[in-house]
Amino acid sequence: MRAQAEHWRRDGLRIAVVPTMGSLHEGHLTLLRAARAAADLVVLTIFVNPTQFGPSEDLARYPRDEAGDLRKALPTGIDCAFCPDAASMYPPGAQTFVTVRELELPLCGQSRPGHFAGVATVVSKLFHLTRPHVAFFGEKDFQQLAVIRRMVRDLDFGIEIRGVAIVREPDGLAMSSRNAYLSAEERVQALALSRGLAAAAAAFAAGERAAEKLLAAALAPIAAAPLSRIDYVELRDAEELSPVEQVTRPVVLAMAVWVGKTRLLDNRVLRP
Ligand code: PAF
């Protein structure tokens, strides 16, 4: 992969990469189309990265369908799919990790310790292997995007990082590979997340700036969904992810909510 990427670079071609863990849905295809419009060559990476899963998480059952993924990705005009296996990405003795100290800690970092070190490490490796000029990530994983932006800035990767807006099902559910785990009843109750965000955004549009009130609006639909269990629902500075009490600058209302046995993420940025 690296030899190919170096060859493209020598020819003066601009490379875009879209790192994924496969199980592609319309959200990923939107990233691929954005990449297609931004570069000469689009590299899709598919790798279910073991180092970002905790010991009791869903690594073993994470949905995998490489052939189906390639069928979906090809019409977007990708030039290359890089699908390494775990043994080649992490040879025996691998022990070097990238950590983005503070941005890793809140939100998902609380319930998934080590997750972002796994993400930052594998994304660094994928960047070194694919040598992109620009890389695309979904805004649904808001904290992941913040961590990657900071890593790229702090370690001088010289890669442009572009976030792409969340793609939603027609009824508002944010698209996610993990939506496949939901039963019919859980799928209905999963709408509590986007409804909570919409309620908070409506309060914000009506002039509410107090975090406590905005969070209360977001929490109400979730409290009314009996199959849901909150991991976190928080209002944070959109760049530093620090806690916010009054909204005076862009903030993110971010949530992780279990619906049955599936942990779902969603967020909305509120800009005064
Ligand atoms: O968002 C994902 O699918 C993964 O976290 C990523 C960025 C591909 C790293 O494994």
Tab-separated table of C-alpha atoms and ligand atoms in Angstrom:
chain	number	residue	atom	x	y	z
A	1	MET	CA	0.000	0.000	0.000
A	2	ARG	CA	2.742	2.431	0.937
A	3	ALA	CA	4.746	1.718	-2.218
A	4	GLN	CA	1.647	2.351	-4.333
A	5	ALA	CA	0.869	5.574	-2.458
A	6	GLU	CA	4.477	6.799	-2.870
A	7	HIS	CA	4.228	6.056	-6.571
A	8	TRP	CA	1.019	8.136	-6.859
A	9	ARG	CA	2.663	10.955	-4.933
A	10	ARG	CA	5.701	10.924	-7.226
A	11	ASP	CA	3.265	11.364	-10.127
A	12	GLY	CA	1.883	14.474	-8.398
A	13	LEU	CA	-1.509	12.925	-7.644
A	14	ARG	CA	-3.632	14.012	-4.673
A	15	ILE	CA	-4.724	11.146	-2.409
A	16	ALA	CA	-7.843	11.066	-0.232
A	17	VAL	CA	-8.379	8.353	2.365
A	18	VAL	CA	-11.589	7.236	4.048
A	19	PRO	CA	-10.744	4.997	7.014
A	20	THR	CA	-13.572	2.646	8.015
A	21	MET	CA	-14.220	-0.572	9.881
A	22	GLY	CA	-16.389	-1.811	7.024
A	23	SER	CA	-20.070	-2.727	7.252
A	24	LEU	CA	-20.584	0.276	5.019
A	25	HIS	CA	-23.803	2.278	5.059
A	26	GLU	CA	-24.933	5.497	3.393
A	27	GLY	CA	-22.880	7.544	5.889
A	28	HIS	CA	-19.672	5.904	4.685
A	29	LEU	CA	-20.722	6.256	1.041
A	30	THR	CA	-21.216	9.999	1.645
A	31	LEU	CA	-17.629	10.158	2.931
A	32	LEU	CA	-16.416	8.310	-0.164
A	33	ARG	CA	-18.303	10.670	-2.492
A	34	ALA	CA	-16.856	13.699	-0.688
A	35	ALA	CA	-13.399	12.148	-1.042
A	36	ARG	CA	-14.004	11.498	-4.754
A	37	ALA	CA	-14.769	15.186	-5.269
A	38	ALA	CA	-11.631	16.281	-3.411
A	39	ALA	CA	-8.787	14.217	-4.834
A	40	ASP	CA	-7.330	12.346	-7.807
A	41	LEU	CA	-7.260	9.029	-5.968
A	42	VAL	CA	-9.601	7.696	-3.302
A	43	VAL	CA	-8.411	4.994	-0.933
A	44	LEU	CA	-10.995	3.218	1.215
A	45	THR	CA	-9.550	1.366	4.189
A	46	ILE	CA	-11.479	-1.437	5.854
A	47	PHE	CA	-10.020	-2.733	9.089
A	48	VAL	CA	-11.862	-3.776	12.241
A	49	ASN	CA	-9.228	-2.485	14.618
A	50	PRO	CA	-8.866	-4.725	17.692
A	51	THR	CA	-6.989	-2.137	19.766
A	52	GLN	CA	-9.983	0.201	19.969
A	53	PHE	CA	-12.279	-2.438	21.481
A	54	GLY	CA	-12.304	-3.138	25.224
A	55	PRO	CA	-12.152	-6.763	26.475
A	56	SER	CA	-15.926	-6.962	27.031
A	57	GLU	CA	-16.909	-5.119	23.827
A	58	ASP	CA	-18.271	-6.314	20.485
A	59	LEU	CA	-15.047	-7.013	18.521
A	60	ALA	CA	-15.988	-10.647	17.805
A	61	ARG	CA	-19.522	-9.892	16.671
A	62	TYR	CA	-18.810	-6.582	14.900
A	63	PRO	CA	-20.546	-6.940	11.495
A	64	ARG	CA	-18.115	-7.880	8.691
A	65	ASP	CA	-18.957	-8.131	4.997
A	66	GLU	CA	-15.957	-7.223	2.875
A	67	ALA	CA	-17.424	-8.408	-0.443
A	68	GLY	CA	-20.668	-6.504	0.208
A	69	ASP	CA	-18.674	-3.422	1.244
A	70	LEU	CA	-16.697	-3.436	-1.984
A	71	ARG	CA	-19.899	-3.836	-4.021
A	72	LYS	CA	-21.313	-0.739	-2.304
A	73	ALA	CA	-18.094	1.291	-2.487
A	74	LEU	CA	-17.141	0.687	-6.130
A	75	PRO	CA	-19.950	2.829	-7.645
A	76	THR	CA	-18.698	5.837	-5.630
A	77	GLY	CA	-15.536	5.689	-7.755
A	78	ILE	CA	-12.914	4.460	-5.295
A	79	ASP	CA	-9.506	3.672	-6.776
A	80	CYS	CA	-8.241	1.349	-4.091
A	81	ALA	CA	-9.500	-0.614	-1.111
A	82	PHE	CA	-6.911	-1.410	1.536
A	83	CYS	CA	-8.105	-4.256	3.769
A	84	PRO	CA	-5.220	-5.430	5.936
A	85	ASP	CA	-5.505	-8.162	8.547
A	86	ALA	CA	-4.794	-7.745	12.239
A	87	ALA	CA	-1.576	-9.779	12.109
A	88	SER	CA	-0.015	-7.474	9.522
A	89	MET	CA	-1.213	-4.288	11.240
A	90	TYR	CA	-0.022	-5.440	14.674
A	91	PRO	CA	2.959	-7.790	14.317
A	92	PRO	CA	4.062	-9.626	17.478
A	93	GLY	CA	5.724	-7.241	19.902
A	94	ALA	CA	3.843	-4.149	18.706
A	95	GLN	CA	3.807	-1.850	21.750
A	96	THR	CA	3.725	1.740	20.512
A	97	PHE	CA	0.560	3.773	21.003
A	98	VAL	CA	-0.484	7.328	20.183
A	99	THR	CA	-2.485	9.062	22.900
A	100	VAL	CA	-4.146	12.468	22.768
A	101	ARG	CA	-4.065	12.957	26.492
A	102	GLU	CA	-6.928	15.225	27.429
A	103	LEU	CA	-9.386	14.971	24.556
A	104	GLU	CA	-9.465	11.194	25.112
A	105	LEU	CA	-10.690	11.405	28.669
A	106	PRO	CA	-14.282	12.723	28.780
A	107	LEU	CA	-17.446	11.409	27.084
A	108	CYS	CA	-16.726	8.042	25.403
A	109	GLY	CA	-13.322	7.944	27.116
A	110	GLN	CA	-15.066	7.457	30.466
A	111	SER	CA	-16.797	4.223	29.562
A	112	ARG	CA	-14.277	3.060	26.928
A	113	PRO	CA	-10.838	3.605	28.491
A	114	GLY	CA	-8.094	3.086	25.901
A	115	HIS	CA	-10.534	3.338	22.989
A	116	PHE	CA	-9.123	6.566	21.563
A	117	ALA	CA	-5.527	5.427	21.955
A	118	GLY	CA	-6.530	2.482	19.744
A	119	VAL	CA	-8.193	4.833	17.259
A	120	ALA	CA	-5.333	7.365	17.185
A	121	THR	CA	-2.782	4.581	16.793
A	122	VAL	CA	-4.537	2.807	13.937
A	123	VAL	CA	-5.373	6.062	12.153
A	124	SER	CA	-1.687	7.081	12.405
A	125	LYS	CA	-0.701	3.749	10.898
A	126	LEU	CA	-3.304	4.041	8.139
A	127	PHE	CA	-2.067	7.553	7.366
A	128	HIS	CA	1.547	6.343	7.148
A	129	LEU	CA	0.500	3.494	4.860
A	130	THR	CA	-1.832	5.380	2.532
A	131	ARG	CA	0.089	8.729	2.529
A	132	PRO	CA	-3.051	10.857	1.993
A	133	HIS	CA	-3.254	14.602	1.408
A	134	VAL	CA	-6.786	14.672	2.819
A	135	ALA	CA	-8.814	12.308	5.041
A	136	PHE	CA	-12.546	12.112	5.682
A	137	PHE	CA	-14.346	11.177	8.921
A	138	GLY	CA	-18.003	11.278	9.956
A	139	GLU	CA	-19.144	13.852	12.515
A	140	LYS	CA	-21.239	11.235	14.286
A	141	ASP	CA	-18.056	10.193	16.065
A	142	PHE	CA	-17.524	13.769	17.176
A	143	GLN	CA	-14.926	13.046	19.841
A	144	GLN	CA	-13.013	10.753	17.484
A	145	LEU	CA	-12.849	13.580	14.945
A	146	ALA	CA	-11.611	16.016	17.626
A	147	VAL	CA	-8.956	13.509	18.737
A	148	ILE	CA	-7.764	12.913	15.160
A	149	ARG	CA	-7.654	16.629	14.334
A	150	ARG	CA	-5.567	17.285	17.439
A	151	MET	CA	-3.240	14.361	16.759
A	152	VAL	CA	-2.671	15.533	13.178
A	153	ARG	CA	-1.967	19.075	14.374
A	154	ASP	CA	0.259	18.078	17.310
A	155	LEU	CA	2.300	15.505	15.388
A	156	ASP	CA	2.626	17.526	12.144
A	157	PHE	CA	1.056	14.918	9.901
A	158	GLY	CA	0.381	17.589	7.275
A	159	ILE	CA	-2.933	15.983	6.310
A	160	GLU	CA	-6.146	17.936	5.864
A	161	ILE	CA	-8.906	16.436	8.030
A	162	ARG	CA	-12.466	16.936	6.825
A	163	GLY	CA	-15.513	16.155	8.923
A	164	VAL	CA	-18.714	15.216	7.105
A	165	ALA	CA	-22.182	15.851	8.549
A	166	ILE	CA	-24.083	12.956	10.140
A	167	VAL	CA	-26.229	11.020	7.670
A	168	ARG	CA	-29.610	10.062	9.130
A	169	GLU	CA	-32.338	7.572	8.305
A	170	PRO	CA	-35.538	9.327	7.105
A	171	ASP	CA	-36.939	9.149	10.669
A	172	GLY	CA	-33.840	10.790	12.186
A	173	LEU	CA	-31.781	7.861	13.499
A	174	ALA	CA	-28.087	8.540	12.883
A	175	MET	CA	-26.671	5.887	10.549
A	176	SER	CA	-24.306	3.465	12.242
A	177	SER	CA	-23.030	-0.026	11.537
A	178	ARG	CA	-24.231	-0.939	15.038
A	179	ASN	CA	-27.867	-0.121	14.143
A	180	ALA	CA	-27.878	-3.648	12.668
A	181	TYR	CA	-27.917	-5.018	16.245
A	182	LEU	CA	-31.268	-3.356	17.107
A	183	SER	CA	-34.490	-5.386	17.395
A	184	ALA	CA	-37.657	-3.879	15.890
A	185	GLU	CA	-38.748	-2.464	19.271
A	186	GLU	CA	-35.259	-1.142	20.055
A	187	ARG	CA	-35.122	0.490	16.612
A	188	VAL	CA	-38.278	2.461	17.498
A	189	GLN	CA	-36.918	3.503	20.894
A	190	ALA	CA	-33.548	4.464	19.384
A	191	LEU	CA	-35.314	7.521	17.951
A	192	ALA	CA	-35.169	8.992	21.458
A	193	LEU	CA	-31.602	10.159	20.759
A	194	SER	CA	-32.332	12.274	17.689
A	195	ARG	CA	-35.584	13.480	19.261
A	196	GLY	CA	-33.677	14.605	22.350
A	197	LEU	CA	-31.197	16.497	20.200
A	198	ALA	CA	-34.005	18.089	18.194
A	199	ALA	CA	-35.756	19.175	21.411
A	200	ALA	CA	-32.552	20.753	22.730
A	201	ALA	CA	-31.906	22.450	19.377
A	202	ALA	CA	-35.451	23.870	19.422
A	203	ALA	CA	-34.900	25.243	22.938
A	204	PHE	CA	-31.572	26.696	21.790
A	205	ALA	CA	-33.219	28.307	18.743
A	206	ALA	CA	-35.809	29.834	21.107
A	207	GLY	CA	-32.989	31.525	23.044
A	208	GLU	CA	-32.145	29.051	25.834
A	209	ARG	CA	-28.408	29.160	26.672
A	210	ALA	CA	-28.227	27.368	30.034
A	211	ALA	CA	-26.662	23.913	29.778
A	212	GLU	CA	-28.939	22.554	32.504
A	213	LYS	CA	-32.085	23.494	30.557
A	214	LEU	CA	-30.760	22.314	27.203
A	215	LEU	CA	-29.751	18.990	28.721
A	216	ALA	CA	-33.162	18.630	30.379
A	217	ALA	CA	-34.800	19.066	26.959
A	218	ALA	CA	-32.482	16.434	25.455
A	219	LEU	CA	-33.049	13.967	28.277
A	220	ALA	CA	-36.864	13.975	28.260
A	221	PRO	CA	-37.416	11.725	25.195
A	222	ILE	CA	-34.695	9.347	26.423
A	223	ALA	CA	-36.305	9.074	29.851
A	224	ALA	CA	-39.541	8.116	28.067
A	225	ALA	CA	-37.864	5.177	26.242
A	226	PRO	CA	-37.817	2.251	28.701
A	227	LEU	CA	-35.261	0.190	26.749
A	228	SER	CA	-32.729	3.029	26.882
A	229	ARG	CA	-29.960	3.537	29.441
A	230	ILE	CA	-27.834	6.662	29.390
A	231	ASP	CA	-24.062	6.385	29.223
A	232	TYR	CA	-23.699	10.160	28.932
A	233	VAL	CA	-25.598	13.181	27.692
A	234	GLU	CA	-23.359	16.239	27.937
A	235	LEU	CA	-22.836	19.725	26.644
A	236	ARG	CA	-19.184	20.430	25.853
A	237	ASP	CA	-17.067	23.038	24.121
A	238	ALA	CA	-16.975	21.941	20.463
A	239	GLU	CA	-13.191	22.156	20.208
A	240	GLU	CA	-11.717	21.465	23.640
A	241	LEU	CA	-14.562	19.192	24.811
A	242	SER	CA	-14.440	21.002	28.159
A	243	PRO	CA	-17.684	21.254	30.205
A	244	VAL	CA	-19.926	24.254	29.499
A	245	GLU	CA	-22.574	25.849	31.727
A	246	GLN	CA	-23.711	28.713	29.506
A	247	VAL	CA	-23.432	28.600	25.735
A	248	THR	CA	-21.350	31.543	24.538
A	249	ARG	CA	-19.353	29.772	21.814
A	250	PRO	CA	-19.951	26.675	19.643
A	251	VAL	CA	-20.753	23.642	21.759
A	252	VAL	CA	-21.580	20.038	21.068
A	253	LEU	CA	-24.494	18.296	22.696
A	254	ALA	CA	-23.113	14.762	22.673
A	255	MET	CA	-24.745	11.555	23.823
A	256	ALA	CA	-24.081	7.851	24.124
A	257	VAL	CA	-27.144	5.831	25.030
A	258	TRP	CA	-27.604	2.090	25.340
A	259	VAL	CA	-30.745	0.827	23.654
A	260	GLY	CA	-31.045	-2.770	24.749
A	261	LYS	CA	-27.527	-4.165	24.324
A	262	THR	CA	-26.484	-1.617	21.681
A	263	ARG	CA	-24.615	1.564	22.524
A	264	LEU	CA	-25.577	4.361	20.134
A	265	LEU	CA	-23.920	7.752	19.621
A	266	ASP	CA	-25.410	10.980	18.372
A	267	ASN	CA	-24.633	14.674	18.667
A	268	ARG	CA	-25.548	18.117	17.503
A	269	VAL	CA	-23.418	21.228	17.369
A	270	LEU	CA	-25.102	24.383	18.665
A	271	ARG	CA	-23.650	27.688	17.491
A	272	PRO	CA	-24.709	30.934	19.182
B	1	PAF	O1	-14.792	5.364	12.807
B	1	PAF	C1	-14.300	4.240	12.553
B	1	PAF	O2	-14.848	3.470	11.768
B	1	PAF	C2	-12.995	3.827	13.216
B	1	PAF	O3	-12.932	4.292	14.522
B	1	PAF	C3	-11.748	4.229	12.422
B	1	PAF	C4	-11.593	5.737	12.298
B	1	PAF	C5	-11.796	3.612	11.034
B	1	PAF	C6	-10.487	3.695	13.130
B	1	PAF	O4	-10.522	2.318	13.268
